[in-house]
CSV table of C-alpha atoms in Angstrom, one decimal:
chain,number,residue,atom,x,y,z
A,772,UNK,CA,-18.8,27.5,-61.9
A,773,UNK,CA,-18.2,28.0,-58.2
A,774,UNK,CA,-20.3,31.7,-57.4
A,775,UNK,CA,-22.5,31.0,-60.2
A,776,UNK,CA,-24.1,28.7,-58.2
A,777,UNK,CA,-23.6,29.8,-55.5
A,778,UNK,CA,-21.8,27.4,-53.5
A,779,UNK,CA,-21.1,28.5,-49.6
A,780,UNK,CA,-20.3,27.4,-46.4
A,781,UNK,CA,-23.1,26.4,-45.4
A,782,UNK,CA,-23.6,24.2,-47.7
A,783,UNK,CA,-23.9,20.3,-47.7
A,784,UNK,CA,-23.1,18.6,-50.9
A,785,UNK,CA,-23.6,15.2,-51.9
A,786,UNK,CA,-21.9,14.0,-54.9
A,787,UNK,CA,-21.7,10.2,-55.2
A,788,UNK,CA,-19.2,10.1,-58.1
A,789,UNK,CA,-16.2,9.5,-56.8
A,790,UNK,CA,-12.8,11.6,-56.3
A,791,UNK,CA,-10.6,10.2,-58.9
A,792,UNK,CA,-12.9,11.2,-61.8
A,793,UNK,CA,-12.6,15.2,-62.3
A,794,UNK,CA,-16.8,15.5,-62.0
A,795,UNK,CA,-15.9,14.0,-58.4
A,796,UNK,CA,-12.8,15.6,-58.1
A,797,UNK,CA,-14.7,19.1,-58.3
A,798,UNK,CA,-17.5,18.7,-56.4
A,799,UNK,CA,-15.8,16.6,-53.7
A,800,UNK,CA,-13.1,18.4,-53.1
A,801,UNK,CA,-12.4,21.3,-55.1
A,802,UNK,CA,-15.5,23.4,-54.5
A,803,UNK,CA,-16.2,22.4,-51.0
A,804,UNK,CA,-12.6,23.6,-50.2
A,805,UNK,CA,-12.8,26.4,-52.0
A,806,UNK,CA,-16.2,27.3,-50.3
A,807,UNK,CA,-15.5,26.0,-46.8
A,808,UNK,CA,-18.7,23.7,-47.5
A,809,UNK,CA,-19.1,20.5,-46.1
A,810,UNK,CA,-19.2,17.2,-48.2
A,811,UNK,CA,-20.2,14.2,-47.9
A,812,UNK,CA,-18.0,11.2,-48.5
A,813,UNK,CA,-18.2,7.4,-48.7
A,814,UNK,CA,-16.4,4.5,-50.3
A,815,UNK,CA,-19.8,2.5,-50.6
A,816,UNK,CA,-20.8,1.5,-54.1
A,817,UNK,CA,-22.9,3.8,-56.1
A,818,UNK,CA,-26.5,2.3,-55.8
A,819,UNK,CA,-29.7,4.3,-55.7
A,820,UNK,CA,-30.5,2.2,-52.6
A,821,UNK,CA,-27.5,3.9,-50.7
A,822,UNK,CA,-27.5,6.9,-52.3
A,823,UNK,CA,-31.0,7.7,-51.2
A,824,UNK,CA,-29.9,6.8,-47.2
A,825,UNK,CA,-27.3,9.3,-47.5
A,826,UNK,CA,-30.1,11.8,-49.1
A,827,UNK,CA,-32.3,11.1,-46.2
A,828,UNK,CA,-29.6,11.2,-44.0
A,829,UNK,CA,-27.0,14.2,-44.4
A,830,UNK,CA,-30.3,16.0,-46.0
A,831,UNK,CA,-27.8,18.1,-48.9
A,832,UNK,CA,-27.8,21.8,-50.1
A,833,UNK,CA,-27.0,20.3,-53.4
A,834,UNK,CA,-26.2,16.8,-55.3
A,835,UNK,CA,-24.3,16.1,-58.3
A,836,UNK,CA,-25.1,12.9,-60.3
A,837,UNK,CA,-25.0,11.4,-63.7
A,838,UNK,CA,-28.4,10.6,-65.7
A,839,UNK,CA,-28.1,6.8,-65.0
A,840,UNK,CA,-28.0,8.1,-61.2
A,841,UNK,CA,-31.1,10.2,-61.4
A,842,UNK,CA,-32.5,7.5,-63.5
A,843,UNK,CA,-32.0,4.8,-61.2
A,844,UNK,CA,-32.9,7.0,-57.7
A,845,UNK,CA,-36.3,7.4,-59.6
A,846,UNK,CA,-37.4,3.8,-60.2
A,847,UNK,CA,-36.1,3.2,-56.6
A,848,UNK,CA,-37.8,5.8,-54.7
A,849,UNK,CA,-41.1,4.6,-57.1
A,850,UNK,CA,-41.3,1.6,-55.8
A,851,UNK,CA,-39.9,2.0,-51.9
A,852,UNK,CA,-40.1,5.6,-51.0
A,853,UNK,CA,-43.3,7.6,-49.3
A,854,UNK,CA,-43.7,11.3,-50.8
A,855,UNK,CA,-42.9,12.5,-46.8
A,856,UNK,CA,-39.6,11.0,-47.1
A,857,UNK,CA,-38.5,12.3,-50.4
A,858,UNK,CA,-40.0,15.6,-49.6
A,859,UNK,CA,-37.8,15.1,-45.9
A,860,UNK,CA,-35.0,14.5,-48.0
A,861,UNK,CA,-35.3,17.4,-50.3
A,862,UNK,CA,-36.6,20.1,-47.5
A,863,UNK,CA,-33.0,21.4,-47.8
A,864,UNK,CA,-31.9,20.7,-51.5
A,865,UNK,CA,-31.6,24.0,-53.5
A,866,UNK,CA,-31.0,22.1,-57.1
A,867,UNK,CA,-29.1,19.5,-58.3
A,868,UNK,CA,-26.4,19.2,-61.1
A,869,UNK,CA,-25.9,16.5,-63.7
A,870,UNK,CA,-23.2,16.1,-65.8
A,871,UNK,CA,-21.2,12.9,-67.8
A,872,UNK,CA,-24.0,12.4,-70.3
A,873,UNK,CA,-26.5,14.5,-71.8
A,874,UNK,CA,-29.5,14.8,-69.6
A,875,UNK,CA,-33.3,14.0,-71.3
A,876,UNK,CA,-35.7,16.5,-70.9
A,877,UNK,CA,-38.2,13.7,-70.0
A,878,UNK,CA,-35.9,12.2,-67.1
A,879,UNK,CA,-35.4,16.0,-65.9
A,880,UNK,CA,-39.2,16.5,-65.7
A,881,UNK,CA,-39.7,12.6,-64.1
A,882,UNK,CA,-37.2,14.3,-61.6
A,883,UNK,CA,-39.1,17.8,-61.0
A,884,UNK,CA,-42.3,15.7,-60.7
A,885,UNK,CA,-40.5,13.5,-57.7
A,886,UNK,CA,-39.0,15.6,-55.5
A,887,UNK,CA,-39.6,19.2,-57.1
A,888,UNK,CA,-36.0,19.8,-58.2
A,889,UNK,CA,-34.2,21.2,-60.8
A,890,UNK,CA,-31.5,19.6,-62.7
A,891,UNK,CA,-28.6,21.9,-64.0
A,892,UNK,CA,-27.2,20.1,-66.8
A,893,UNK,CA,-23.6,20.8,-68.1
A,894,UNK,CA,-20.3,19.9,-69.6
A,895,UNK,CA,-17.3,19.7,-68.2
A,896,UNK,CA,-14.0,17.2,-69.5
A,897,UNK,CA,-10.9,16.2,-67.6
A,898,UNK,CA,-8.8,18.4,-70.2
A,899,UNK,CA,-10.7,21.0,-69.0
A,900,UNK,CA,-10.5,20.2,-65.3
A,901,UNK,CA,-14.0,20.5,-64.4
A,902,UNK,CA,-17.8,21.6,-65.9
A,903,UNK,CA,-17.2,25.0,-67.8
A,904,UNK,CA,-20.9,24.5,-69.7
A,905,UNK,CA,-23.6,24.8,-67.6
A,906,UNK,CA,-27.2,25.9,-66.8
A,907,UNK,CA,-27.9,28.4,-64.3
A,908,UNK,CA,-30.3,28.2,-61.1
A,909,UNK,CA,-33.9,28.9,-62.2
A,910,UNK,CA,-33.4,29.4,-65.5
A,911,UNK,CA,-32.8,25.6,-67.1
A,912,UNK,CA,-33.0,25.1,-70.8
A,913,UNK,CA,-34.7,21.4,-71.1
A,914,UNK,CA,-32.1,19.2,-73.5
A,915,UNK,CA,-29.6,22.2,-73.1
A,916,UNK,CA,-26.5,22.0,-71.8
A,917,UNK,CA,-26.5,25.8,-71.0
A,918,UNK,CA,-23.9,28.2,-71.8
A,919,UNK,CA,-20.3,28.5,-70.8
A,920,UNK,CA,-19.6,29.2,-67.6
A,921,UNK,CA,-18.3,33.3,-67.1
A,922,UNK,CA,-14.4,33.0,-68.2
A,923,UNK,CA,-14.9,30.5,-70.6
A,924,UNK,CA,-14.9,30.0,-74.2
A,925,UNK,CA,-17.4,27.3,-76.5
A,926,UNK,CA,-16.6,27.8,-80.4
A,927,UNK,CA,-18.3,25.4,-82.5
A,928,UNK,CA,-15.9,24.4,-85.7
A,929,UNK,CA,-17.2,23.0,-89.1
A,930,UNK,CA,-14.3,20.5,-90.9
A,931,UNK,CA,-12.7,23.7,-92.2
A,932,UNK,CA,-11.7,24.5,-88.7
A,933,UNK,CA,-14.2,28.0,-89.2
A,934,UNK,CA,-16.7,28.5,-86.7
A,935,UNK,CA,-20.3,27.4,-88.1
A,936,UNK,CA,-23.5,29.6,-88.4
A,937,UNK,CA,-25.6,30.0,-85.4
A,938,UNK,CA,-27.6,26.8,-85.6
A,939,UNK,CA,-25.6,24.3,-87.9
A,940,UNK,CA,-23.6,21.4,-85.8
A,941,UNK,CA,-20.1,21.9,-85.2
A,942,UNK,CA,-17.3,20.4,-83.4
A,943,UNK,CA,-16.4,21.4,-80.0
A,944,UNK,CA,-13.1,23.7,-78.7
A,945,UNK,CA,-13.7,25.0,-75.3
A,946,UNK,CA,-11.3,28.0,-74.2
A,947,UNK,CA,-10.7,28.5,-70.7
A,948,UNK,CA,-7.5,29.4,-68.0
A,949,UNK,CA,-8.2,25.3,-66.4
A,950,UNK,CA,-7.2,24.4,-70.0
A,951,UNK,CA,-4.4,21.3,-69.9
A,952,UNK,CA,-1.4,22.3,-72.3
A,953,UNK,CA,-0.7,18.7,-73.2
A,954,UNK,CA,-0.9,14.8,-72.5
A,955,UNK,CA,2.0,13.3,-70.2
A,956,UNK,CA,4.1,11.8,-73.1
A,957,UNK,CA,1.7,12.1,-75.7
A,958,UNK,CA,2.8,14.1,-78.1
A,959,UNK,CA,0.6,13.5,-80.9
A,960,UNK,CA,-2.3,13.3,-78.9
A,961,UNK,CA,-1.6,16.5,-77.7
A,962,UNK,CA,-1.1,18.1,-81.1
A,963,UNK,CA,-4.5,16.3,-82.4
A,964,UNK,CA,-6.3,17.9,-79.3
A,965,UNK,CA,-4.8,21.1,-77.8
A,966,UNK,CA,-3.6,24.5,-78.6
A,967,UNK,CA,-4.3,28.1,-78.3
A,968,UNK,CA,-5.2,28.0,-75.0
A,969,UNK,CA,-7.7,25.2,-75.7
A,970,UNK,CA,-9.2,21.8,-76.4
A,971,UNK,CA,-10.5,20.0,-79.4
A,972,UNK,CA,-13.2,17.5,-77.0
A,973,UNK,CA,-14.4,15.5,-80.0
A,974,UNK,CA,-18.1,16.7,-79.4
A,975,UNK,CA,-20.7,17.9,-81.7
A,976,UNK,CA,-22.8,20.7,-80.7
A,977,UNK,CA,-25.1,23.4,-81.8
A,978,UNK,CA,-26.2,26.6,-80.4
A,979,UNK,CA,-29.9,28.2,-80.6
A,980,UNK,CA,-30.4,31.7,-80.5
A,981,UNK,CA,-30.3,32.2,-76.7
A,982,UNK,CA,-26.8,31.1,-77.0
A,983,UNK,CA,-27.6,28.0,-75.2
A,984,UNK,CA,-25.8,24.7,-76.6
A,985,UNK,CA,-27.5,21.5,-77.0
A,986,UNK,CA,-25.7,18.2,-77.5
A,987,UNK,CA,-26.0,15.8,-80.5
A,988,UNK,CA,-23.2,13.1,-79.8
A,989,UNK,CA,-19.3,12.4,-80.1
A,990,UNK,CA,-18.2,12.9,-83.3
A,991,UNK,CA,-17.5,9.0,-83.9
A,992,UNK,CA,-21.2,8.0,-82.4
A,993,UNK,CA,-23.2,10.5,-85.3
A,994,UNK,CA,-24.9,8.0,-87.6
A,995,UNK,CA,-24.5,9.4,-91.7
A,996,UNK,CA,-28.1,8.1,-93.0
A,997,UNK,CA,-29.0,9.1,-96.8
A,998,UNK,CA,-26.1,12.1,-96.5
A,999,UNK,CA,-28.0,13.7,-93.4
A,1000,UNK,CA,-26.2,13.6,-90.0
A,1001,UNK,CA,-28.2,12.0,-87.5
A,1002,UNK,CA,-27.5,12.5,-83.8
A,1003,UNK,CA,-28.5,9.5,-81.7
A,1004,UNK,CA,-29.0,11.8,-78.7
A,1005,UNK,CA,-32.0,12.9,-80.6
A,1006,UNK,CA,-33.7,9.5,-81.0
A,1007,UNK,CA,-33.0,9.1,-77.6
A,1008,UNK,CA,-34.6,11.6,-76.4
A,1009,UNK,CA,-37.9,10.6,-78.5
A,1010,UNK,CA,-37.8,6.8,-77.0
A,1011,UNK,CA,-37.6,7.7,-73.6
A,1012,UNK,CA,-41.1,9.8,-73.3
A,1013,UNK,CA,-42.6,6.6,-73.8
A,1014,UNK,CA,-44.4,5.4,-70.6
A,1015,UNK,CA,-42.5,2.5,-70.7
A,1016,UNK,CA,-39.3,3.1,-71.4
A,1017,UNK,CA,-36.3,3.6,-68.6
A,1018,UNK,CA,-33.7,4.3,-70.7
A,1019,UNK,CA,-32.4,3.5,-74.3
A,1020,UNK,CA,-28.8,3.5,-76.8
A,1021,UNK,CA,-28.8,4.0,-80.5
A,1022,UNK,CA,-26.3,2.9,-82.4
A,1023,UNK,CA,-25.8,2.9,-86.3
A,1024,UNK,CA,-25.9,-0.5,-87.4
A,1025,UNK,CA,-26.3,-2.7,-91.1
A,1026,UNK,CA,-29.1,-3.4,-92.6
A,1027,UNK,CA,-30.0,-6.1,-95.1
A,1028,UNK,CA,-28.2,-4.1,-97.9
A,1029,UNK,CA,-25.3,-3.3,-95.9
A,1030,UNK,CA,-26.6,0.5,-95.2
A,1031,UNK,CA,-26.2,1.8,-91.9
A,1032,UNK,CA,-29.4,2.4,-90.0
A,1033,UNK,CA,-30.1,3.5,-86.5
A,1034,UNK,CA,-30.6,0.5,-83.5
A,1035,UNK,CA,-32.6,0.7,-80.6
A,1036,UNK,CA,-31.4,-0.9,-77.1
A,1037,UNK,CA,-33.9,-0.4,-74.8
A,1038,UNK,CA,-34.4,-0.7,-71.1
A,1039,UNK,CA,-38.3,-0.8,-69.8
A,1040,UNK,CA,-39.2,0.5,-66.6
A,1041,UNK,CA,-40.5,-2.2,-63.9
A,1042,UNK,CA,-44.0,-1.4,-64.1
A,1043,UNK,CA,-46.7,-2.8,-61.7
A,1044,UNK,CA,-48.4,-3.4,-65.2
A,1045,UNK,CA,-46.1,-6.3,-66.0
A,1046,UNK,CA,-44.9,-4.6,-69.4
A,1047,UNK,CA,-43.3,-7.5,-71.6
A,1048,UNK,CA,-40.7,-6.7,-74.0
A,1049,UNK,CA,-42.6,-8.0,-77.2
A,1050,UNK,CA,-42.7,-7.8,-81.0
A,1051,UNK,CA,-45.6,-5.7,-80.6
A,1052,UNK,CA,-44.4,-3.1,-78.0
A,1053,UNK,CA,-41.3,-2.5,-80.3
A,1054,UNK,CA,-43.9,-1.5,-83.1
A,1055,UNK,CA,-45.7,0.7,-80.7
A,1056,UNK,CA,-42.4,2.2,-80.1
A,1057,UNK,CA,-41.4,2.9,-83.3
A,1058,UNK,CA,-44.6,4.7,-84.2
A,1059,UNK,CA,-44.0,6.5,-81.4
A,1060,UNK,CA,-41.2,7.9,-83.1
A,1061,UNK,CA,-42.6,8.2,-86.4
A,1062,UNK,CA,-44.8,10.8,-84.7
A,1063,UNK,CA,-42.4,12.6,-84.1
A,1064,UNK,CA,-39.3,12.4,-86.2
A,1065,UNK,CA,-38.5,12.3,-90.0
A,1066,UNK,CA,-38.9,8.5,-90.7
A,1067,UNK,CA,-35.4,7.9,-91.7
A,1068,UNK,CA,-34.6,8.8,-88.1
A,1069,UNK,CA,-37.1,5.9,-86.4
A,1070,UNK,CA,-34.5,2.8,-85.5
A,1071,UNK,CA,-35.3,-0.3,-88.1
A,1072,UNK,CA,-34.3,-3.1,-85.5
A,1073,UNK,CA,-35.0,-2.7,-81.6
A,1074,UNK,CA,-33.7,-4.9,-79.2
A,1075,UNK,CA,-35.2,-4.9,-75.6
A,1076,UNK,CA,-31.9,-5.3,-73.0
A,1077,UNK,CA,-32.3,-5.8,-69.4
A,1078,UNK,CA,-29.1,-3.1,-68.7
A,1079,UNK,CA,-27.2,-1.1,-71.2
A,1080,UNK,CA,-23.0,-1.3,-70.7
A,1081,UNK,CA,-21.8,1.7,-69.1
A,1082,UNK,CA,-18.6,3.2,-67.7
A,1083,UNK,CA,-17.6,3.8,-64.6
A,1084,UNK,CA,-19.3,7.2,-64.3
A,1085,UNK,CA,-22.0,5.9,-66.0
A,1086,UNK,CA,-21.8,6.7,-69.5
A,1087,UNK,CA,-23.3,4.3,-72.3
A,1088,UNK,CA,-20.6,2.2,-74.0
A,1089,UNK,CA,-21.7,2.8,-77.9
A,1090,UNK,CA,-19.2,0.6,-78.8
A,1091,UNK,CA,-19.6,-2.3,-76.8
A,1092,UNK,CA,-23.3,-1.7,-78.0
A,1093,UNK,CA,-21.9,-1.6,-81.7
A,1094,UNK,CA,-20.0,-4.9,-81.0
A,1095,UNK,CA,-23.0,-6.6,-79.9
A,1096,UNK,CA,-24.8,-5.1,-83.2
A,1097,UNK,CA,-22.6,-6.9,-85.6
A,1098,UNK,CA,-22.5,-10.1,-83.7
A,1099,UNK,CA,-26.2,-10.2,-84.0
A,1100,UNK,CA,-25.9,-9.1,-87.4
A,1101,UNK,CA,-23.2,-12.4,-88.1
A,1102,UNK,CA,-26.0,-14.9,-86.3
């Protein structure tokens, strides 16, 4: 992804996650190398606080974060940052890159309205050593991942292992020559997930006519709801235009019959308007969605949460989130 986006030497990057994930790996080290750029390096804790001093600081050519990041940079630059000092900041910053988690068009545009940057969203996996879906500079797809990266291969599989019509969801199996061949001592594993050159990531995508490819969720996270598949990714997406919302998980979760139905966690923004989570803001939430989705699709339970469990590199724990589900559920 390297001359695609045109990565140089005189570039400064900023890329707070770290080196020992392969999104830091890349962006730390591999590209900068590769590109005689500079980077810029810290052990510090990734806080939006800190983040932001470095921003204002090393003023980067480019930054690579993860939608919690961009999420959290915007609620802190909200409340503590003037428009001169973001726009400081920025003065240099040709785009920035996202990547870990699928990317919602509504935090991309809270982003653009901030600091007047775009976000290239992509897909990379540590099987495939780095991003090799992305979007190009000036020409982002909102809720797209964007297309693979020149070199590389994205065929979408239905369960028959045949590729699926342009449109329908399929499975993931990315081609490319940073392919791993197999799993130190994991034979199995490495049956289940590689060959031809290639790796089976467990994703379900689909493609629109541009050739873009959008994201719908893992393959174990996809909620089954009257026959239909149901991406939570979509739902989302939905939740988070509301004014109040920060950020939000869906997970499938019981109902009183023992059918699984979509659950809302949500995070609110801090508001100066002192926005309580409430039985009636959850209804105001939910016909939000009804506005815009098939009802079957609107969440039947929503629980407000003051943080949703994530990884390391910030990715949303669905199962943690489905544990918690069920425990409720039990009480």
């Amino acid at each position: 992804g390297l001359p695609m986006q045109g990565i140089c030497q005189d570039d400064v990057i900023l890329c707070p996650p770290k080196m020992f994930f392969a999104y830091g790996l890349g962006n730390q080290v591999y590209f900068p190398l590769k590109a005689k750029a500079t980077t810029v390096c810290t052990s510090a804790p990734i806080k939006p606080e800190s983040v932001w001093r470095e921003w204002i600081t090393h003023r980067p050519t480019v930054f690579m974060g993860v939608p919690t990041l961009f999420s959290g940079m915007i609620a802190y630059a909200e409340e503590h940052l003037s428009a001169a000092e973001i726009a400081e900041a920025c003065s240099r910053t040709r785009f920035c890159v996202s990547g870990g988690e699928v990317l919602p068009p509504t935090l991309l545009n809270r982003w653009r309205t901030l600091t007047g940057l775009d976000i290239l969203d992509g897909v990379g996996t540590t099987e495939m050593t780095h991003m090799f879906i992305v979007n190009r500079p000036g020409a982002v797809v909102p809720g797209s991942c964007g297309k693979p990266v020149p070199g590389f291969e994205a065929v979408l599989l239905g369960e028959d292992g045949k590729p699926v019509s342009q449109g329908e969801i399929g499975s993931l199996f990315a081609k490319g020559p940073t392919a791993a061949l197999e799993y130190w001592n994991k034979p199995e594993k490495t049956a289940e997930t590689m060959r031809d050159g290639g790796v089976f990531t467990g994703d379900k995508y689909y493609q629109d006519t541009e050739g873009n490819l959008f994201y719908v969720g893992r393959g174990d996270d996809m909620l089954r709801i009257g026959a239909i598949w149901v991406s939570p990714t979509e739902i989302e997406n939905i939740i988070t235009e509301h004014s109040v919302v920060q950020e939000c998980a869906i997970v499938g979760a019981p109902n009183a019959d023992g059918l699984v139905r979509p659950a809302a966690y949500v995070v609110l923004r801090k508001t100066g308007e002192g926005v309580c989570a409430s039985a009636a803001l959850a209804e105001e939430i939910k016909d939000y969605v009804k506005s815009k989705l098939p009802r079957f699709k609107c969440p039947a339970r929503f629980e407000f949460v003051p943080d949703l469990p994530k990884t390391a590199t910030g990715k949303i724990q669905r199962f943690r989130l489905r544990e918690l589900s069920s425990k409720i559920e039990a009480a």
